[in-house]
Coordinates of C-alpha atoms in Angstrom, one line a residue:
Chain A
M1186 CA -113.7 -102.1 32.8
V1187 CA -113.0 -102.5 36.5
T1188 CA -115.3 -100.9 39.0
V1189 CA -115.3 -100.0 42.6
N1190 CA -118.3 -101.8 44.2
G1191 CA -117.8 -101.0 47.8
I1192 CA -115.6 -99.2 50.3
G1193 CA -115.3 -100.0 54.0
W1194 CA -113.4 -97.9 56.5
I1195 CA -112.6 -97.5 60.2
N1196 CA -110.8 -94.9 62.3
K1197 CA -110.4 -94.5 66.0
A1198 CA -113.9 -93.0 66.5
E1199 CA -116.1 -94.2 63.6
Y1200 CA -116.6 -96.8 60.9
G1201 CA -118.7 -97.0 57.8
C1202 CA -119.5 -98.1 54.3
I1203 CA -119.5 -95.6 51.5
L1204 CA -122.0 -97.0 49.0
R1205 CA -124.6 -97.8 51.7
N1206 CA -123.9 -94.4 53.2
I1207 CA -123.3 -95.8 56.7
R1208 CA -121.3 -93.9 59.2
I1209 CA -121.4 -95.0 62.9
A1210 CA -119.5 -93.5 65.8
Y1211 CA -118.2 -95.8 68.5
D1212 CA -116.5 -95.3 71.9
D1213 CA -116.2 -98.9 73.0
K1214 CA -113.8 -101.0 70.9
S1215 CA -114.9 -104.2 72.5
R1216 CA -118.3 -103.9 70.8
L1217 CA -116.8 -103.6 67.3
K1218 CA -116.4 -107.4 66.7
K1219 CA -120.2 -108.0 67.3
E1220 CA -121.2 -104.9 65.3
I1221 CA -119.1 -105.4 62.3
F1222 CA -118.7 -109.1 61.7
T1223 CA -121.7 -111.1 60.4
S1224 CA -120.7 -114.3 62.2
S1225 CA -118.6 -115.2 65.2
Y1226 CA -114.8 -114.8 65.0
K1227 CA -113.0 -117.3 67.1
N1228 CA -109.7 -116.2 68.7
F1229 CA -110.1 -112.6 67.5
G1230 CA -108.6 -111.3 70.7
R1231 CA -105.4 -113.1 70.0
I1232 CA -104.6 -111.4 66.7
D1233 CA -102.5 -108.2 66.6
N1234 CA -103.9 -104.7 66.2
A1235 CA -103.0 -104.3 62.6
S1236 CA -104.8 -107.6 61.7
R1237 CA -107.9 -106.5 63.7
I1238 CA -108.2 -103.1 62.0
T1239 CA -107.6 -104.7 58.6
C1240 CA -110.3 -107.4 59.2
Y1241 CA -112.8 -104.7 60.3
A1242 CA -112.2 -102.6 57.2
A1243 CA -112.3 -105.7 54.9
A1244 CA -115.6 -106.9 56.5
L1245 CA -117.1 -103.4 56.0
A1246 CA -116.0 -103.3 52.3
L1247 CA -117.5 -106.7 51.6
K1248 CA -120.8 -105.6 53.3
D1249 CA -120.8 -102.4 51.2
A1250 CA -120.4 -104.5 48.1
G1251 CA -123.2 -106.9 49.2
I1252 CA -120.8 -109.9 49.3
E1253 CA -121.7 -112.5 51.9
Y1254 CA -118.7 -114.3 53.4
S1255 CA -118.0 -117.3 55.6
Q1256 CA -114.9 -118.9 56.9
N1257 CA -116.2 -122.2 55.6
R1258 CA -117.3 -121.1 52.1
K1259 CA -114.2 -120.3 50.1
Q1260 CA -114.5 -117.7 47.3
D1261 CA -112.1 -116.6 44.6
I1262 CA -111.6 -113.2 46.1
G1263 CA -108.1 -111.8 46.4
V1264 CA -106.8 -109.4 49.0
I1265 CA -104.0 -106.9 48.5
G1266 CA -102.9 -104.3 51.0
T1267 CA -100.3 -101.8 52.2
N1268 CA -99.6 -99.9 55.4
S1269 CA -97.3 -97.1 56.5
R1270 CA -94.8 -99.0 58.6
G1271 CA -94.7 -102.6 57.4
S1272 CA -94.7 -104.7 60.6
L1273 CA -92.3 -102.6 62.6
E1274 CA -94.4 -102.6 65.9
T1275 CA -94.8 -106.3 65.9
D1276 CA -91.1 -106.8 64.9
I1277 CA -90.1 -104.8 67.9
N1278 CA -92.5 -106.5 70.2
Y1279 CA -91.4 -110.0 69.1
F1280 CA -87.7 -109.3 69.3
M1281 CA -87.9 -107.4 72.7
D1282 CA -89.9 -110.3 74.1
Y1283 CA -87.1 -112.6 72.9
I1284 CA -84.4 -110.3 74.4
D1285 CA -86.3 -110.2 77.7
S1286 CA -86.0 -114.0 77.9
N1287 CA -82.2 -113.5 77.8
R1288 CA -82.4 -114.8 74.2
T1289 CA -83.4 -118.3 75.3
S1290 CA -87.0 -118.5 74.1
S1291 CA -89.2 -116.8 71.6
R1292 CA -92.9 -116.9 70.9
G1293 CA -94.3 -118.3 67.7
N1294 CA -97.6 -116.5 68.2
L1295 CA -95.8 -113.2 68.1
F1296 CA -93.4 -114.2 65.3
I1297 CA -96.2 -115.0 62.8
Y1298 CA -97.4 -111.4 62.9
T1299 CA -94.0 -110.1 61.9
L1300 CA -94.8 -110.3 58.2
P1301 CA -96.5 -107.4 56.5
T1302 CA -98.9 -110.0 54.9
S1303 CA -100.1 -111.3 58.3
P1304 CA -103.1 -109.0 58.6
L1305 CA -104.1 -109.9 55.0
G1306 CA -103.7 -113.6 55.8
E1307 CA -106.0 -113.2 58.8
A1308 CA -108.6 -111.6 56.6
A1309 CA -108.3 -114.3 54.0
I1310 CA -108.8 -117.1 56.6
R1311 CA -111.6 -115.3 58.4
F1312 CA -113.6 -114.4 55.3
G1313 CA -112.7 -117.5 53.1
L1314 CA -110.8 -115.5 50.5
Q1315 CA -109.0 -117.9 48.2
G1316 CA -107.8 -115.4 45.6
P1317 CA -104.3 -113.8 45.4
L1318 CA -102.8 -112.4 48.5
L1319 CA -100.1 -109.7 48.4
Y1320 CA -98.6 -106.8 50.3
I1321 CA -97.4 -103.9 48.2
A1322 CA -95.6 -100.8 49.4
A1323 CA -94.4 -97.8 47.5
S1324 CA -91.9 -95.4 48.9
D1325 CA -94.6 -92.7 49.4
N1326 CA -97.0 -95.2 51.2
S1327 CA -99.5 -94.5 48.4
L1328 CA -102.6 -96.6 47.9
L1329 CA -102.3 -96.1 44.2
P1330 CA -100.1 -99.1 43.3
V1331 CA -102.3 -101.3 45.4
I1332 CA -105.4 -100.3 43.5
E1333 CA -103.6 -100.5 40.2
T1334 CA -102.3 -104.0 40.9
A1335 CA -105.7 -105.2 42.0
A1336 CA -107.3 -103.8 38.8
E1337 CA -104.6 -105.4 36.7
M1338 CA -105.2 -108.8 38.4
I1339 CA -108.9 -108.5 37.5
L1340 CA -108.3 -107.5 33.9
L1341 CA -105.9 -110.5 33.5
D1342 CA -108.5 -112.9 35.1
E1343 CA -106.2 -113.6 38.0
S1344 CA -109.2 -113.1 40.3
T1345 CA -112.8 -112.2 39.8
V1346 CA -113.0 -109.8 42.8
M1347 CA -110.2 -108.1 44.8
L1348 CA -110.2 -106.4 48.2
A1349 CA -107.6 -103.7 48.1
G1350 CA -106.7 -101.2 50.7
M1351 CA -104.4 -99.9 53.4
S1352 CA -104.1 -99.5 57.1
R1353 CA -102.1 -97.0 59.2
E1354 CA -102.0 -96.9 62.9
E1355 CA -105.7 -96.6 64.0
E1356 CA -107.4 -96.4 60.6
A1357 CA -107.9 -98.6 57.6
V1358 CA -109.8 -98.5 54.3
Y1359 CA -110.6 -101.3 51.9
F1360 CA -112.1 -101.2 48.4
V1361 CA -113.9 -104.0 46.6
L1362 CA -113.0 -104.1 42.9
K1363 CA -114.8 -106.2 40.3
K1364 CA -114.9 -106.5 36.5
D1365 CA -118.0 -104.6 35.3
S1366 CA -120.5 -107.2 34.3
G1367 CA -123.1 -104.7 33.1
S1368 CA -125.7 -106.5 35.1
G1369 CA -126.9 -103.4 37.0
Q1370 CA -124.9 -104.2 40.1
D1371 CA -124.3 -101.4 42.5
V1372 CA -121.2 -99.5 41.4
L1373 CA -119.6 -96.6 43.1
C1374 CA -117.3 -95.6 40.3
N1375 CA -114.9 -97.0 37.8
V1376 CA -111.4 -97.6 38.9
E1377 CA -109.9 -94.7 36.9
T1378 CA -112.2 -92.3 38.8
A1379 CA -111.1 -93.9 42.1
M1380 CA -107.4 -93.5 41.1
S1381 CA -107.8 -89.9 40.2
I1382 CA -109.3 -89.3 43.7
L1383 CA -106.5 -91.2 45.3
R1384 CA -103.9 -89.1 43.4
G1385 CA -105.4 -85.9 44.8
S1386 CA -106.0 -86.8 48.4
R1387 CA -103.6 -87.9 51.1
A1388 CA -105.6 -88.1 54.3
L1389 CA -108.2 -90.9 54.8
D1390 CA -111.0 -88.4 55.8
E1391 CA -110.4 -86.3 52.7
M1392 CA -110.5 -89.3 50.5
L1393 CA -113.6 -90.7 52.1
K1394 CA -115.4 -87.4 51.7
E1395 CA -114.8 -87.4 47.9
F1396 CA -116.0 -91.0 47.6
S1397 CA -119.0 -90.2 49.7
V1398 CA -120.0 -87.6 47.3
L1399 CA -119.9 -90.1 44.5
G1400 CA -121.9 -92.6 46.5
K1401 CA -124.6 -90.1 47.2
G1402 CA -124.7 -89.2 43.5
E1403 CA -125.2 -92.8 42.6
N1404 CA -128.0 -93.3 45.1
Q1405 CA -130.0 -90.3 44.1
Chain B
M769 CA -96.7 -108.4 25.0
R770 CA -94.8 -111.5 26.1
A771 CA -92.4 -111.2 29.1
V772 CA -88.9 -112.6 28.7
V773 CA -86.0 -112.8 31.1
V774 CA -82.9 -111.2 29.5
S775 CA -80.5 -111.2 32.4
C776 CA -80.4 -112.8 35.9
N777 CA -78.0 -113.8 38.6
M778 CA -77.8 -114.7 42.2
V779 CA -75.7 -114.9 45.4
T780 CA -76.5 -118.1 47.3
P781 CA -74.7 -120.2 49.9
Y782 CA -72.8 -121.8 47.1
G783 CA -71.3 -118.4 46.2
L784 CA -71.7 -115.7 43.7
G785 CA -73.4 -116.6 40.4
A786 CA -76.1 -118.9 39.0
D787 CA -73.3 -121.2 37.7
A788 CA -72.0 -121.7 41.2
C789 CA -75.5 -122.6 42.5
W790 CA -76.3 -124.9 39.5
D791 CA -72.9 -126.7 39.9
G792 CA -73.4 -127.0 43.7
I793 CA -76.9 -128.5 43.3
M794 CA -75.7 -130.9 40.5
S795 CA -72.8 -132.0 42.7
G796 CA -75.4 -133.3 45.2
Q797 CA -73.4 -131.7 48.1
T798 CA -75.5 -129.5 50.4
A799 CA -74.5 -126.0 51.3
I800 CA -76.2 -126.4 54.7
S801 CA -73.7 -126.3 57.6
R802 CA -73.4 -125.5 61.3
L803 CA -74.3 -121.9 61.9
G804 CA -71.7 -119.7 63.6
R805 CA -73.3 -116.3 63.1
F806 CA -75.0 -116.3 66.5
N807 CA -75.5 -118.6 69.4
T808 CA -78.0 -121.3 68.6
N809 CA -77.9 -123.2 72.0
A810 CA -81.5 -122.1 72.7
F811 CA -82.9 -123.3 69.4
H812 CA -84.2 -126.6 68.0
A813 CA -81.5 -126.7 65.3
D814 CA -78.0 -125.3 64.8
C815 CA -77.7 -125.4 61.0
A816 CA -78.4 -123.0 58.2
A817 CA -77.3 -122.2 54.7
T818 CA -75.3 -119.0 54.7
V819 CA -73.2 -117.0 52.3
D820 CA -69.5 -116.8 53.1
N821 CA -67.7 -113.6 54.2
L822 CA -70.8 -111.6 55.3
E823 CA -70.4 -109.4 58.3
Y824 CA -73.2 -109.7 60.8
L825 CA -74.4 -106.7 62.9
R826 CA -71.7 -104.4 61.4
K827 CA -72.0 -101.4 59.3
E828 CA -74.2 -102.7 56.5
S829 CA -77.1 -105.2 56.6
L830 CA -76.6 -108.7 55.3
V831 CA -78.9 -108.3 52.4
M832 CA -77.2 -105.1 51.3
Q833 CA -73.8 -106.9 51.4
M834 CA -75.2 -109.6 49.2
L835 CA -76.9 -107.2 46.8
R836 CA -73.7 -105.1 46.4
S837 CA -71.7 -108.1 45.4
L838 CA -74.5 -109.2 43.1
F839 CA -74.8 -105.9 41.3
D840 CA -71.1 -105.2 41.2
S841 CA -70.9 -108.3 38.9
V842 CA -73.7 -107.4 36.5
P843 CA -72.2 -107.7 33.0
V844 CA -74.7 -105.5 31.2
P845 CA -76.0 -102.2 32.8
I846 CA -79.6 -102.3 34.1
P847 CA -81.7 -100.0 31.9
R848 CA -82.5 -96.8 33.8
D849 CA -86.1 -96.9 32.8
A850 CA -86.8 -100.4 34.3
R851 CA -89.6 -100.6 36.8
L852 CA -88.3 -101.8 40.1
M853 CA -89.9 -104.6 42.2
M854 CA -88.2 -105.6 45.4
A855 CA -89.3 -108.9 47.0
T856 CA -88.4 -109.8 50.6
I857 CA -90.0 -110.9 53.8
K858 CA -87.8 -109.2 56.3
G859 CA -85.2 -107.2 54.3
E860 CA -82.8 -105.5 56.6
I861 CA -84.2 -106.9 59.9
D862 CA -80.6 -107.2 61.2
L863 CA -80.6 -103.4 61.5
L864 CA -83.5 -103.7 64.0
E865 CA -81.6 -106.5 65.9
K866 CA -78.5 -104.3 66.0
S867 CA -80.5 -101.4 67.4
L868 CA -82.2 -103.4 70.1
L869 CA -79.2 -105.6 71.0
Q870 CA -76.5 -102.9 70.9
G871 CA -78.5 -99.7 71.4
T872 CA -76.9 -98.3 68.2
G873 CA -78.9 -97.1 65.2
D874 CA -82.6 -96.6 64.7
A875 CA -84.9 -99.7 64.8
S876 CA -87.1 -98.2 62.1
S877 CA -84.1 -98.2 59.7
C878 CA -85.2 -101.7 58.8
N879 CA -88.3 -100.3 57.2
L880 CA -88.7 -101.8 53.7
G881 CA -89.0 -98.4 52.1
H882 CA -85.4 -97.6 53.1
L883 CA -84.2 -100.8 51.5
L884 CA -86.2 -100.0 48.3
K885 CA -84.3 -96.7 48.0
K886 CA -80.9 -98.3 48.5
V887 CA -81.7 -100.9 45.9
A888 CA -82.8 -98.2 43.4
D889 CA -79.5 -96.4 44.1
I890 CA -77.3 -99.4 43.5
T891 CA -79.1 -100.6 40.4
G892 CA -79.3 -97.2 38.9
V893 CA -82.9 -97.3 38.0
E894 CA -85.0 -94.1 38.0
D895 CA -88.1 -95.7 39.3
R896 CA -88.7 -95.4 43.0
G897 CA -90.1 -99.0 42.9
I898 CA -92.4 -101.0 45.0
I899 CA -92.0 -103.7 47.6
V900 CA -93.8 -106.9 46.8
S901 CA -94.2 -109.2 49.8
A902 CA -96.1 -112.5 49.8
A903 CA -94.3 -114.2 52.7
C904 CA -92.1 -117.0 51.3
A905 CA -93.7 -116.7 47.9
S906 CA -92.6 -113.0 47.6
S907 CA -90.3 -113.2 44.7
T908 CA -92.6 -115.6 42.8
A909 CA -95.3 -113.1 43.2
A910 CA -93.0 -110.2 42.1
V911 CA -92.0 -112.1 38.9
A912 CA -95.7 -112.6 38.2
R913 CA -96.4 -108.9 38.7
A914 CA -93.5 -107.9 36.4
A915 CA -94.8 -110.3 33.7
A916 CA -98.3 -109.0 34.2
M917 CA -97.2 -105.3 33.8
I918 CA -95.5 -106.3 30.6
R919 CA -98.4 -108.3 29.3
E920 CA -100.8 -105.4 30.0
E921 CA -98.3 -103.0 28.4
H922 CA -97.9 -100.9 31.5
C923 CA -94.1 -101.1 31.0
D924 CA -91.7 -102.9 28.7
C925 CA -88.9 -103.5 31.2
A926 CA -88.9 -104.5 34.9
L927 CA -86.2 -105.4 37.3
V928 CA -87.1 -107.9 40.0
V929 CA -84.8 -108.0 43.0
A930 CA -85.1 -110.5 45.8
C931 CA -83.3 -111.0 49.0
D932 CA -83.5 -112.4 52.6
S933 CA -80.8 -113.3 55.1
V934 CA -80.2 -115.7 58.0
T935 CA -80.7 -113.6 61.2
E936 CA -81.3 -114.3 64.8
F937 CA -84.8 -112.8 64.4
L938 CA -85.8 -115.2 61.8
F939 CA -84.0 -118.2 63.1
S940 CA -85.5 -117.8 66.6
G941 CA -89.0 -117.4 65.0
F942 CA -88.8 -120.6 62.9
S943 CA -87.4 -122.4 65.9
A944 CA -90.3 -121.2 68.1
L945 CA -92.7 -122.7 65.5
M946 CA -90.8 -126.0 65.7
A947 CA -90.2 -125.7 62.0
L948 CA -86.4 -126.4 61.9
D949 CA -84.9 -129.8 61.1
K950 CA -81.9 -130.6 63.3
S951 CA -80.3 -132.6 60.5
G952 CA -80.8 -130.1 57.8
A953 CA -83.8 -130.0 55.4
R954 CA -84.6 -133.2 53.6
P955 CA -87.4 -132.4 51.2
F956 CA -89.7 -135.3 50.4
D957 CA -87.7 -137.7 52.6
K958 CA -89.6 -140.1 54.8
N959 CA -87.6 -138.8 57.8
R960 CA -87.9 -135.1 57.0
N961 CA -88.6 -133.0 60.0
G962 CA -88.6 -129.4 59.0
L963 CA -86.9 -126.8 57.0
T964 CA -83.5 -125.1 57.2
I965 CA -83.3 -121.4 56.6
G966 CA -80.9 -120.1 54.0
E967 CA -80.0 -116.7 52.5
A968 CA -79.8 -115.4 49.0
A969 CA -80.1 -112.4 46.8
A970 CA -81.1 -112.6 43.2
F971 CA -82.3 -110.4 40.3
A972 CA -84.1 -110.9 37.0
L973 CA -84.4 -108.3 34.3
V974 CA -87.7 -108.9 32.6
M975 CA -88.5 -107.3 29.2
S976 CA -91.2 -107.4 26.5
E977 CA -90.0 -109.8 23.8
E978 CA -90.2 -106.9 21.3
R979 CA -87.8 -104.7 23.3
A980 CA -85.5 -107.6 23.9
K981 CA -85.3 -108.3 20.2
Q982 CA -84.8 -104.6 19.4
E983 CA -81.9 -104.4 21.9
K984 CA -80.6 -107.7 20.6
R985 CA -80.7 -109.1 24.2
E986 CA -80.1 -112.8 24.8
I987 CA -83.3 -114.4 26.0
V988 CA -82.7 -116.5 29.0
G989 CA -86.3 -117.7 29.3
R990 CA -89.9 -116.8 28.9
I991 CA -92.5 -116.2 31.7
T992 CA -95.6 -117.6 30.2
G993 CA -98.1 -118.0 33.0
W994 CA -98.7 -117.4 36.7
G995 CA -101.3 -118.0 39.3
L996 CA -101.7 -116.8 42.9
S997 CA -104.1 -118.1 45.5
D998 CA -104.6 -118.5 49.2
D999 CA -105.6 -121.5 51.3
A1000 CA -107.8 -119.4 53.5
Y1001 CA -107.2 -122.1 56.1
H1002 CA -104.4 -121.4 58.7
M1003 CA -101.6 -118.9 59.3
T1004 CA -98.8 -121.4 59.3
R1005 CA -100.1 -124.8 58.2
P1006 CA -101.0 -125.7 54.6
S1007 CA -104.6 -126.8 54.0
S1008 CA -104.9 -130.6 54.2
D1009 CA -107.0 -130.7 51.0
S1010 CA -104.3 -128.8 48.9
A1011 CA -107.2 -126.8 47.3
G1012 CA -105.3 -123.5 47.4
R1013 CA -102.2 -124.9 45.9
V1014 CA -104.2 -126.7 43.2
L1015 CA -106.0 -123.5 42.5
A1016 CA -102.7 -121.5 42.0
I1017 CA -101.3 -124.2 39.6
K1018 CA -104.6 -124.4 37.6
K1019 CA -104.6 -120.6 37.3
A1020 CA -101.0 -120.6 36.1
L1021 CA -101.8 -123.3 33.4
K1022 CA -104.8 -121.3 32.3
N1023 CA -102.9 -118.1 32.3
A1024 CA -100.2 -119.7 30.1
G1025 CA -102.9 -121.2 27.8
I1026 CA -101.4 -124.7 28.2
D1027 CA -102.5 -128.0 29.6
Q1028 CA -100.7 -130.2 32.1
N1029 CA -99.0 -132.2 29.4
S1030 CA -96.8 -129.2 28.5
I1031 CA -95.0 -129.3 31.9
G1032 CA -91.7 -131.1 31.8
L1033 CA -90.3 -130.4 35.2
I1034 CA -91.6 -129.1 38.5
S1035 CA -89.5 -127.0 40.9
A1036 CA -91.4 -127.6 44.1
H1037 CA -91.6 -125.4 47.1
G1038 CA -90.4 -128.6 48.9
T1039 CA -89.4 -127.1 52.3
G1040 CA -88.8 -130.4 54.1
T1041 CA -91.7 -129.9 56.6
V1042 CA -93.9 -132.9 57.0
Y1043 CA -97.1 -131.0 56.0
N1044 CA -95.8 -128.9 53.1
D1045 CA -94.2 -131.7 51.2
A1046 CA -97.2 -134.1 51.7
M1047 CA -99.7 -131.4 50.6
E1048 CA -97.6 -130.5 47.6
I1049 CA -97.4 -134.0 46.2
K1050 CA -101.2 -134.3 46.8
A1051 CA -101.7 -131.1 44.7
F1052 CA -99.5 -132.4 41.9
D1053 CA -101.3 -135.7 42.0
A1054 CA -104.6 -133.8 41.6
I1055 CA -103.4 -132.1 38.4
F1056 CA -100.7 -134.1 36.6
N1057 CA -101.6 -137.5 35.1
N1058 CA -98.2 -137.9 33.5
K1059 CA -96.2 -137.3 36.7
P1060 CA -93.5 -134.8 35.4
P1061 CA -90.2 -135.0 37.5
V1062 CA -90.3 -132.9 40.7
Y1063 CA -87.4 -131.6 42.6
S1064 CA -86.6 -129.2 45.5
I1065 CA -83.4 -127.2 45.9
K1066 CA -84.0 -126.5 49.6
G1067 CA -82.0 -129.4 50.8
A1068 CA -79.1 -127.8 48.9
I1069 CA -79.4 -124.0 49.8
G1070 CA -82.0 -124.1 52.5
H1071 CA -85.2 -122.0 52.4
T1072 CA -84.1 -118.6 51.2
M1073 CA -87.6 -117.2 52.1
G1074 CA -88.5 -114.1 50.0
A1075 CA -85.7 -114.9 47.5
A1076 CA -86.6 -118.5 47.1
G1077 CA -89.0 -118.2 44.2
L1078 CA -86.7 -116.2 42.0
V1079 CA -83.7 -118.3 42.7
E1080 CA -85.8 -121.4 41.9
M1081 CA -87.0 -119.8 38.7
I1082 CA -83.5 -119.1 37.5
I1083 CA -82.4 -122.7 38.4
A1084 CA -85.5 -124.1 36.6
L1085 CA -84.6 -122.1 33.4
R1086 CA -81.1 -123.5 33.6
G1087 CA -82.6 -126.9 33.9
L1088 CA -84.6 -126.4 30.8
K1089 CA -81.5 -125.1 29.0
E1090 CA -79.4 -128.1 30.1
E1091 CA -82.4 -130.4 29.5
T1092 CA -81.7 -131.7 33.0
V1093 CA -83.8 -132.0 36.1
P1094 CA -81.6 -131.3 39.1
P1095 CA -81.4 -133.7 41.9
T1096 CA -83.2 -133.2 45.2
V1097 CA -80.2 -132.8 47.5
N1098 CA -80.4 -134.5 51.0
L1099 CA -83.0 -136.9 49.8
K1100 CA -82.0 -140.4 51.1
D1101 CA -85.2 -142.4 51.7
C1102 CA -88.0 -141.0 49.6
E1103 CA -91.5 -140.7 51.0
E1104 CA -93.8 -143.3 49.5
D1105 CA -96.2 -140.9 47.9
A1106 CA -93.4 -138.9 46.4
Q1107 CA -91.5 -141.9 44.8
A1108 CA -93.1 -141.6 41.4
W1109 CA -92.2 -137.9 41.3
V1110 CA -88.9 -137.1 43.1
S1111 CA -85.4 -138.4 42.8
S1112 CA -82.0 -137.8 44.5
G1113 CA -80.4 -138.1 41.1
S1114 CA -80.6 -135.8 38.0
R1115 CA -82.9 -136.7 35.2
S1116 CA -83.5 -135.6 31.6
V1117 CA -86.3 -133.3 30.4
D1118 CA -87.8 -133.0 27.0
K1119 CA -86.4 -129.9 25.3
E1120 CA -89.9 -128.7 24.2
K1121 CA -91.4 -128.8 27.7
M1122 CA -92.0 -126.0 30.2
A1123 CA -91.1 -125.6 33.9
L1124 CA -93.6 -125.1 36.7
I1125 CA -92.2 -123.4 39.9
T1126 CA -94.4 -123.5 43.0
S1127 CA -94.1 -121.4 46.2
A1128 CA -96.0 -121.0 49.4
G1129 CA -95.9 -118.9 52.5
F1130 CA -97.4 -118.1 55.9
G1131 CA -100.9 -116.8 55.7
G1132 CA -101.8 -119.7 53.3
I1133 CA -100.2 -118.0 50.3
N1134 CA -99.6 -120.0 47.1
A1135 CA -97.9 -118.9 43.9
A1136 CA -97.1 -120.8 40.7
L1137 CA -95.0 -119.7 37.7
I1138 CA -94.7 -121.3 34.3
C1139 CA -91.5 -120.7 32.3
H1140 CA -89.9 -122.0 29.2
K1141 CA -86.7 -121.5 27.1

């Protein structure tokens, strides 16, 4: 059985962890890096917005699941994600910048963020995640195929732990999925329960409320 | 359930059909040529591998033109109940170029979701499908997911479609990263100096072996194992210790339930960049004692990005069928470390052996597939 062992999330006003029942409001984005990451993040200011928000949510999910991470200590943890618009904003930024140069020069540091996998790649590098890395998108922007694929990868021993989630504009949510070891580890719910919640809720807030109820139930 | 390939085909710079691509590679003549699609004066190279007779920045995107010609020629209808997986890195990015350069159309029409719907329409499948993107390992990862869904009995038929095209967007980006070889890609050559981008569209219809037998389908090949990993090192450079690539290959061998001695040929990612090819040989060296023959087709058709893994799997299956390891086109003076592995000529392969296909992409992504006849 595959279980959900942590959920981290962020929106434009708050961030939190579901299992640990953490919900923190913020009004200064520049403080997030220090508040969320457990070690320094070199060059964080240079990465694009989609990568930043993905890294925040991924770090919060790992924290919620009690998984320590380090750029220098690689772990067989995979990351799979989706978003609502692929890399459209960075695509436009990159190509407009190139047009503005009269099509004579382009910038590699913009180009590398024009792949939908770039935010996931940033998270993998930052947190030392050496498992499978994939971007999946369904026509309805659903998180369901992402969670299904992550669970399938765990069942087939393609990875021991998967981070799976989504970002859209100024919000992101990531789940930590593991194979149930029966060792009494903190578990929020099994993956089937998570998928039934995802089938019923569209907005991030609505989804988080339902998972929070589960988290409080486990903690009581 | 075991996953088998029952139908596949491709459009590549050699033309329409897997036969055209196989014959082109076996001829040793590269399909890389001077690029006339847009002005390349500002870039570090002026060559690419393109498909003839495509219209650029006109009514329909380049990938849709390739996909239409591909699916117009499918001999057997695609089952309507097939699950659809679309692999690409930039899909219809030329629609965004057209919008921003000509002020016509909507830039957001390059959204991959729109492409997915078009592909569902032209293939006739009922499934709304998913996009699978893993940078230049996209179609390798998509084939792996299709095989995984069949093994887990989530479905018994999946259609993997892959495509990417040579556009000013991508060409300028790779040029900015100093990744293009002025002379055309020369995988594993001492003088290699980068990759050449190419374009292609391909599909593979993957079924459970049981369904394939029930429907009396010809089995083109079997997908027996796969492994995905990440270097967790750098966005564009492969890790110098090859650990991520080794991990992907080891996972694939374990997933297939075989050891290294079962591999008879290796279709390498082999882009022609200094780092990729060196790290790849280092990874093979760490795993294979018996040094199975290695080749790359990227000196022949360029790096077809999201389509590369699927095109390379189809060619590897053809190699197993013909009991022939294709030549590494454009290889003149082999890198010393690669000499025991790579050849500019074709070689034979034991008919009982399997093929390993490796892919990699930005973000440190690695993917490996194991197939056999």
